[in-house]
Backbone as CSV, one residue per row, in Angstrom:
resi,resn,N_x,N_y,N_z,CA_x,CA_y,CA_z,C_x,C_y,C_z
1,UNK,1.376,-0.844,0.025,0.117,-0.154,0.153,0.478,1.127,-0.304
2,UNK,0.544,2.286,-1.204,1.273,2.769,-1.260,0.385,4.895,-0.660
3,UNK,1.324,5.421,0.050,0.690,6.814,0.462,0.169,7.459,-0.742
4,UNK,-0.441,8.581,-0.592,-0.922,9.626,-1.667,0.123,10.021,-2.715
5,UNK,0.999,9.890,-2.184,2.078,10.702,-3.272,3.199,9.141,-3.892
6,UNK,2.313,8.021,-4.103,2.869,7.012,-5.019,4.147,6.673,-3.948
7,UNK,4.539,7.091,-2.902,5.734,6.474,-1.880,4.775,4.839,-0.884
8,UNK,5.719,4.508,-0.852,5.992,3.587,0.457,5.239,3.986,1.668
9,UNK,4.226,3.738,2.823,3.963,4.359,3.917,5.184,4.242,4.793
10,UNK,6.175,2.617,4.959,7.113,2.641,5.357,8.379,2.434,4.398
11,UNK,9.865,3.082,4.938,10.675,2.800,3.882,11.652,1.771,4.264
12,UNK,11.106,1.362,5.542,11.863,-0.136,5.962,10.610,-0.221,7.005
13,UNK,10.448,-2.107,7.093,9.792,-2.249,8.399,10.975,-3.308,9.446
14,UNK,10.963,-3.366,10.345,11.860,-4.412,10.557,11.090,-5.210,11.536
15,UNK,11.887,-6.826,11.445,11.022,-8.091,11.890,11.825,-8.279,12.857
16,UNK,11.718,-8.414,14.103,12.758,-9.667,15.038,12.157,-10.062,15.798
17,UNK,12.729,-11.106,16.408,12.205,-11.715,18.049,12.716,-10.853,18.949
18,UNK,11.425,-10.943,19.946,11.390,-9.811,21.384,12.847,-9.984,21.700
19,UNK,13.617,-11.300,21.938,14.815,-11.011,22.476,15.976,-10.169,22.073
20,UNK,15.440,-9.590,20.739,16.426,-8.717,20.066,15.967,-7.545,20.348
21,UNK,15.190,-6.963,20.899,14.281,-5.676,21.170,14.840,-4.877,21.267
22,UNK,15.957,-5.129,22.619,17.002,-3.772,22.959,17.669,-3.177,21.925
23,UNK,18.478,-4.003,20.749,19.165,-4.229,19.691,18.814,-3.277,18.454
24,UNK,17.595,-3.541,18.264,16.385,-3.245,17.081,15.989,-1.598,17.444
25,UNK,15.752,-1.547,18.702,14.883,-0.234,18.998,16.282,0.873,18.978
26,UNK,16.957,0.581,18.880,18.752,1.590,18.974,18.625,1.327,17.014
27,UNK,18.514,0.252,16.732,18.339,0.403,14.970,17.469,1.357,14.623
28,UNK,15.763,1.430,15.380,15.175,2.317,14.538,15.246,3.604,15.159
29,UNK,15.909,3.497,16.009,15.922,5.410,16.442,16.841,5.902,15.676
30,UNK,17.911,5.236,15.239,19.099,5.619,14.365,18.308,5.751,12.721
31,UNK,17.783,4.925,12.279,17.217,5.136,11.304,16.080,6.031,11.211
32,UNK,15.502,6.459,12.093,14.441,7.847,12.427,15.175,8.888,12.141
33,UNK,16.535,9.025,12.988,17.410,9.622,13.425,17.920,10.480,11.910
34,UNK,18.079,9.417,10.682,18.674,9.684,9.171,16.820,10.221,8.339
35,UNK,15.761,10.175,8.815,14.984,10.827,8.037,13.686,9.450,7.505
36,UNK,13.853,8.694,7.675,13.947,6.932,7.265,12.382,6.671,7.512
37,UNK,11.564,6.713,7.212,10.134,5.829,7.598,10.389,4.388,7.897
38,UNK,10.737,4.117,9.410,10.813,2.821,9.584,9.394,2.116,10.899
39,UNK,9.122,1.416,10.486,8.254,0.360,10.616,8.627,-0.422,11.930
40,UNK,8.499,0.268,13.354,9.245,-0.179,14.407,7.741,-0.425,15.451
41,UNK,7.142,-1.913,16.056,5.624,-2.324,16.645,5.965,-0.869,17.736
42,UNK,6.899,-1.158,18.789,6.488,-0.216,19.891,5.873,0.868,19.398
43,UNK,6.673,1.430,18.472,6.062,2.980,17.853,4.578,3.219,17.695
44,UNK,3.830,1.788,17.339,2.706,2.101,16.591,1.518,1.298,17.713
45,UNK,2.428,1.299,18.584,0.962,1.415,19.822,-0.470,1.347,20.118
46,UNK,-0.343,2.604,18.987,-1.432,3.287,19.420,-2.328,2.957,18.503
47,UNK,-1.678,3.059,17.096,-2.233,2.489,15.769,-2.628,1.184,15.882
48,UNK,-1.956,0.278,16.264,-2.275,-1.021,16.710,-3.301,-1.556,17.452
49,UNK,-3.555,-0.677,18.480,-4.233,-1.092,19.940,-5.804,-1.107,19.384
50,UNK,-6.430,-2.702,19.464,-7.412,-2.632,18.847,-7.980,-3.289,18.140
51,UNK,-6.844,-3.650,16.794,-6.798,-4.057,16.071,-6.146,-5.806,15.864
52,UNK,-6.887,-6.579,14.888,-6.463,-7.860,15.219,-4.816,-8.372,13.931
53,UNK,-4.682,-8.389,14.833,-2.892,-8.797,14.445,-2.393,-9.529,13.354
54,UNK,-3.429,-10.675,13.383,-3.173,-11.736,12.200,-3.721,-11.225,11.153
55,UNK,-4.473,-9.804,10.800,-4.490,-9.245,9.839,-3.762,-7.979,9.330
56,UNK,-3.301,-7.519,10.522,-2.973,-6.232,9.953,-1.477,-6.701,9.656
57,UNK,-0.736,-7.343,10.374,1.234,-8.650,9.899,1.317,-8.379,8.705
58,UNK,0.167,-9.283,7.987,0.988,-8.998,6.185,0.955,-8.008,5.450
59,UNK,0.144,-6.872,6.102,-0.193,-6.396,5.376,0.986,-5.155,5.393
60,UNK,1.558,-4.924,7.049,2.993,-4.087,7.219,3.782,-4.988,6.680
61,UNK,4.277,-5.835,6.597,5.671,-6.645,5.906,5.101,-7.270,4.813
62,UNK,3.877,-7.356,3.956,3.680,-7.695,2.594,3.191,-6.225,1.635
63,UNK,2.659,-5.399,2.309,2.994,-4.611,1.160,2.542,-2.692,0.942
64,UNK,3.049,-2.743,2.818,3.219,-1.667,3.049,4.572,-0.472,3.394
65,UNK,5.044,-1.643,3.652,7.145,-1.957,3.378,7.377,-1.032,2.193
66,UNK,8.991,-0.712,1.492,9.679,-0.133,0.269,10.545,-1.449,0.934
67,UNK,10.747,-2.246,2.061,12.060,-3.117,2.240,11.609,-3.711,3.544
68,UNK,12.165,-5.064,3.885,11.787,-5.686,5.577,13.154,-6.183,5.414
69,UNK,13.397,-5.446,6.632,14.732,-6.207,7.449,14.597,-7.708,8.216
70,UNK,15.048,-8.472,8.226,14.207,-9.506,9.349,15.881,-10.090,9.797
71,UNK,15.978,-9.614,11.401,17.101,-10.200,12.257,16.672,-11.200,12.854
72,UNK,17.797,-11.969,12.440,17.656,-13.331,12.456,18.805,-14.398,13.634
73,UNK,18.433,-14.902,14.527,18.616,-15.553,15.650,17.932,-16.654,16.031
74,UNK,18.441,-17.206,17.031,17.477,-18.699,16.542,16.115,-18.497,17.395
75,UNK,15.502,-17.535,18.005,14.319,-17.468,18.256,13.245,-16.827,17.678
76,UNK,13.999,-16.018,16.524,13.396,-15.733,15.315,12.575,-17.037,14.278
77,UNK,12.941,-17.830,14.431,12.518,-19.051,13.642,11.220,-19.591,14.456
78,UNK,11.293,-19.816,15.526,10.920,-19.926,16.705,9.591,-19.429,17.139
79,UNK,9.018,-18.187,16.845,8.439,-17.461,17.269,7.083,-17.380,15.919
80,UNK,5.568,-17.555,16.312,4.941,-17.361,15.429,4.610,-16.068,15.150
81,UNK,4.490,-14.862,15.623,4.433,-13.810,14.838,5.333,-13.631,14.232
82,UNK,6.596,-13.596,14.135,7.964,-13.687,12.940,7.707,-14.383,12.161
83,UNK,6.940,-15.347,12.546,6.900,-16.385,11.123,6.003,-15.726,10.052
84,UNK,4.743,-15.470,10.815,3.786,-14.606,10.165,3.948,-13.232,9.178
85,UNK,5.147,-12.896,10.169,6.147,-11.444,9.450,6.494,-11.999,8.159
86,UNK,7.605,-12.622,8.422,8.859,-13.613,7.315,7.929,-13.785,6.277
87,UNK,6.658,-14.871,6.461,6.133,-15.411,5.174,5.405,-14.429,4.503
88,UNK,4.878,-13.233,5.086,4.544,-11.978,4.220,5.459,-11.305,3.834
89,UNK,6.307,-11.093,3.988,8.007,-10.611,3.536,8.026,-11.444,2.301
90,UNK,8.424,-12.686,2.692,9.150,-13.059,1.031,8.041,-13.805,0.277
91,UNK,6.604,-13.477,0.455,5.578,-13.936,-0.890,5.628,-12.708,-1.223
92,UNK,5.867,-11.424,-0.997,6.308,-10.238,-1.115,7.389,-10.276,-2.877
93,UNK,8.394,-10.460,-1.866,10.308,-10.689,-2.801,10.034,-11.602,-3.667
94,UNK,9.069,-12.633,-3.914,9.061,-13.864,-5.049,8.153,-12.868,-6.108
95,UNK,6.468,-12.446,-5.334,5.986,-11.614,-6.284,7.030,-10.613,-7.509
96,UNK,7.600,-9.785,-6.778,8.792,-8.529,-7.295,9.313,-8.671,-7.481
97,UNK,10.802,-10.053,-7.469,12.032,-9.770,-8.249,12.663,-9.137,-7.608
98,UNK,12.811,-8.803,-6.604,13.920,-8.079,-6.272,14.440,-7.803,-4.751
99,UNK,15.251,-6.869,-4.530,15.862,-6.973,-2.981,15.017,-6.482,-2.072
100,UNK,13.685,-7.471,-1.384,12.742,-6.750,-0.166,13.352,-7.258,1.278
101,UNK,13.392,-8.130,1.043,13.966,-8.905,2.377,15.457,-8.670,2.497
102,UNK,15.689,-7.679,3.523,17.188,-7.580,3.678,17.161,-8.564,5.346
103,UNK,18.677,-9.803,5.369,18.282,-10.895,6.391,19.633,-9.974,6.595
104,UNK,19.686,-10.148,8.123,20.800,-9.478,9.082,21.200,-10.750,10.441
105,UNK,22.478,-11.186,10.309,22.029,-12.127,11.351,22.552,-12.038,12.768
106,UNK,22.619,-12.502,13.281,23.162,-12.637,15.092,23.514,-14.091,14.854
107,UNK,23.604,-15.118,14.690,23.673,-16.614,14.580,23.486,-16.747,12.784
108,UNK,23.863,-18.202,12.894,24.017,-18.822,11.321,22.625,-19.454,12.003
109,UNK,21.874,-19.553,12.548,20.549,-20.361,12.353,19.497,-20.489,10.675
110,UNK,19.090,-21.902,10.362,18.266,-21.816,9.124,17.217,-21.122,9.122
111,UNK,16.769,-20.148,8.217,15.654,-19.966,7.955,14.412,-19.930,6.932
112,UNK,13.691,-21.299,7.209,12.837,-21.837,6.351,12.448,-20.677,5.572
113,UNK,12.172,-20.683,4.115,11.819,-19.951,3.204,12.984,-18.804,2.834
114,UNK,14.405,-18.846,3.649,15.247,-18.264,2.864,16.175,-19.334,2.149
115,UNK,16.526,-18.553,1.204,17.491,-19.449,-0.036,19.052,-19.480,0.483
116,UNK,19.457,-20.799,0.068,20.643,-20.537,0.629,21.806,-19.650,0.065
117,UNK,22.130,-19.021,-0.533,22.202,-18.197,-2.158,22.058,-16.610,-1.499
118,UNK,21.533,-16.483,-0.902,21.041,-15.167,-0.223,22.018,-14.890,0.744
119,UNK,22.345,-13.212,0.373,23.764,-12.985,1.132,23.076,-12.167,2.470
120,UNK,23.758,-12.098,3.775,22.971,-11.502,4.693,24.019,-10.924,5.025
121,UNK,23.390,-10.050,6.218,24.909,-8.898,7.016,25.232,-9.106,8.478
122,UNK,26.426,-9.694,8.676,26.993,-9.595,10.102,26.487,-9.112,11.176
123,UNK,25.592,-8.974,11.763,25.788,-7.856,12.377,26.760,-8.120,14.139
124,UNK,27.564,-9.343,14.162,27.697,-9.493,15.960,29.143,-8.590,15.264
125,UNK,29.456,-7.759,16.539,30.132,-6.484,16.491,30.299,-5.411,15.962
126,UNK,28.824,-5.458,15.668,28.735,-4.262,14.694,27.567,-2.876,15.752
127,UNK,27.662,-2.088,15.712,26.102,-1.150,16.634,25.568,-1.555,16.081
128,UNK,24.511,-1.112,16.515,22.740,-1.054,15.922,22.695,0.687,15.212
129,UNK,24.001,1.789,15.873,24.004,2.671,15.070,24.501,2.434,13.675
130,UNK,25.629,1.426,13.417,26.670,1.061,12.402,25.352,0.379,11.465
131,UNK,25.050,-0.144,12.143,23.923,-1.128,10.772,22.629,-0.741,10.426
132,UNK,22.064,0.548,11.020,21.591,1.654,10.632,21.836,1.882,9.424
133,UNK,23.184,2.106,9.629,24.093,3.527,8.371,24.012,1.837,7.453
134,UNK,23.988,0.958,8.074,23.816,0.069,6.357,22.827,0.290,5.709
135,UNK,21.707,0.004,6.788,19.901,-0.097,6.155,20.301,0.887,5.213
136,UNK,20.402,2.107,5.552,20.274,3.199,4.821,21.099,3.627,3.490
137,UNK,22.096,2.845,3.692,22.726,2.995,2.283,22.088,1.756,1.366
138,UNK,21.605,1.078,2.042,21.297,-0.590,0.864,19.679,0.509,0.177
139,UNK,18.995,1.707,1.430,17.648,1.947,0.908,18.088,2.522,-0.595
140,UNK,19.016,3.249,0.284,19.643,4.154,-1.020,19.662,4.017,-2.382
141,UNK,20.565,2.997,-2.233,21.258,2.023,-3.455,19.655,1.319,-4.151
142,UNK,18.936,1.143,-3.235,17.729,0.414,-4.285,16.349,1.396,-4.387
143,UNK,16.969,2.768,-4.535,16.435,3.470,-4.656,14.654,4.342,-3.934
144,UNK,14.968,4.211,-2.806,13.894,4.124,-1.651,14.073,5.276,-0.911
145,UNK,15.406,5.825,-0.596,15.155,6.958,0.126,17.020,7.359,-0.135
146,UNK,17.204,8.595,-0.583,18.885,9.244,-0.747,19.243,8.828,0.106
147,UNK,20.800,8.774,0.649,21.460,8.334,1.301,21.721,10.054,2.322
148,UNK,21.101,10.353,3.565,20.767,11.151,4.355,22.856,11.482,4.596
149,UNK,23.075,12.899,5.327,23.884,13.369,5.703,25.206,12.825,6.250
150,UNK,24.289,11.797,7.561,24.989,11.226,8.125,25.415,9.818,7.624
151,UNK,24.396,9.381,6.549,25.384,8.547,5.753,26.753,8.807,5.169
152,UNK,26.659,9.720,4.010,27.426,10.393,3.037,28.380,10.416,3.979
153,UNK,28.356,11.335,5.803,29.995,11.490,6.082,30.546,10.245,6.668
154,UNK,29.948,9.598,6.661,30.196,8.184,7.208,30.711,7.149,5.887
155,UNK,30.768,7.708,4.906,31.188,7.659,4.130,29.552,6.042,3.054
156,UNK,28.824,6.298,4.080,28.137,5.069,3.191,28.779,3.933,3.048
157,UNK,29.537,3.391,4.080,30.412,1.572,4.005,29.242,1.227,4.511
158,UNK,29.516,-0.365,3.815,28.967,-1.282,4.597,29.710,-2.175,5.282
159,UNK,28.720,-2.794,5.643,29.386,-3.857,6.892,29.787,-5.230,6.395
160,UNK,29.894,-5.763,7.280,30.452,-7.741,6.776,29.122,-8.148,6.419
161,UNK,29.790,-9.007,5.358,27.963,-9.628,4.940,28.546,-10.766,5.356
162,UNK,27.217,-12.197,5.270,27.787,-13.337,4.875,26.973,-14.240,4.219
163,UNK,27.319,-15.342,3.463,26.051,-16.189,2.509,25.595,-17.163,3.869
164,UNK,24.266,-16.964,3.505,23.844,-18.628,4.342,24.687,-19.329,4.469
165,UNK,24.105,-19.967,6.135,25.421,-21.390,5.979,25.124,-22.401,4.978
166,UNK,26.347,-23.058,5.468,26.499,-24.078,3.780,27.101,-23.184,3.157
167,UNK,27.574,-22.131,2.723,28.981,-21.579,1.919,30.098,-21.635,2.800
168,UNK,30.880,-21.272,2.600,32.371,-21.707,3.420,32.847,-20.183,3.086
169,UNK,32.680,-19.415,2.111,33.264,-18.055,2.274,32.361,-17.378,2.884
170,UNK,32.915,-15.915,3.488,32.266,-15.070,4.447,32.578,-13.491,3.476
171,UNK,31.901,-12.529,3.432,32.323,-12.104,2.139,32.507,-10.070,3.168
172,UNK,33.112,-9.532,2.732,33.002,-8.114,3.313,32.657,-7.269,2.296
173,UNK,31.615,-6.411,2.672,31.118,-5.440,1.329,31.600,-3.935,1.706
174,UNK,32.553,-3.567,1.435,33.059,-2.002,1.941,32.885,-1.470,0.513
175,UNK,34.175,-0.844,-0.078,34.430,-1.067,-1.515,33.939,-1.538,-3.149
176,UNK,33.999,-3.050,-2.382,34.025,-4.087,-3.194,34.121,-5.285,-2.376
177,UNK,33.696,-6.048,-3.076,32.976,-7.928,-2.569,35.160,-7.907,-2.619
178,UNK,35.060,-8.502,-1.248,36.585,-9.489,-0.549,36.238,-10.331,0.397
179,UNK,36.843,-11.541,0.252,36.943,-12.782,1.201,36.916,-12.215,2.435
180,UNK,36.439,-12.752,3.985,36.479,-12.432,5.506,38.130,-12.971,5.651
181,UNK,38.812,-12.132,6.601,40.279,-12.842,6.965,39.824,-14.126,7.525
182,UNK,40.225,-15.537,7.824,40.104,-16.386,8.512,38.698,-17.296,7.492
183,UNK,38.060,-17.236,6.529,37.569,-17.662,5.954,36.016,-18.028,7.000
184,UNK,35.381,-19.141,6.974,34.392,-19.378,8.139,34.519,-19.351,9.099
């Protein structure tokens, strides 16, 4: 769903398990500081109050956001709500055939529906503010939102990324792609 100007309601929606709420809340705050419209559930309590979430969630993660960042720890695949969010986002990714689901990992937990060749950002050792810079740079590269002054000041550097489990190489995306020292 788009707004009256033909843009998405949200530049990005954040899908995560509750155990990562502190980290994701900081990412959401940093994205908003950069002027990005970010769906973070705790910010929408009044909007969502009284609504039936099983009907609202697919619309948010499958229609109203220009992209979805999926924060992946083991807890993510175990939760019913994150499963619904993930399914809605992956369904749209299949329909649109573009970078829509942007996976970010706390660990190597396999995620149903996420193909092994999809490159993911490695969150280990990365602050929420740093990761927000990565998200802002990706959204700018996708033409969803322009780079903010903060992103330009930081050089728009992209953080370490990692392929899905089963691939031996780890990649670091900075100015270009290069193997991560030490491999897997």
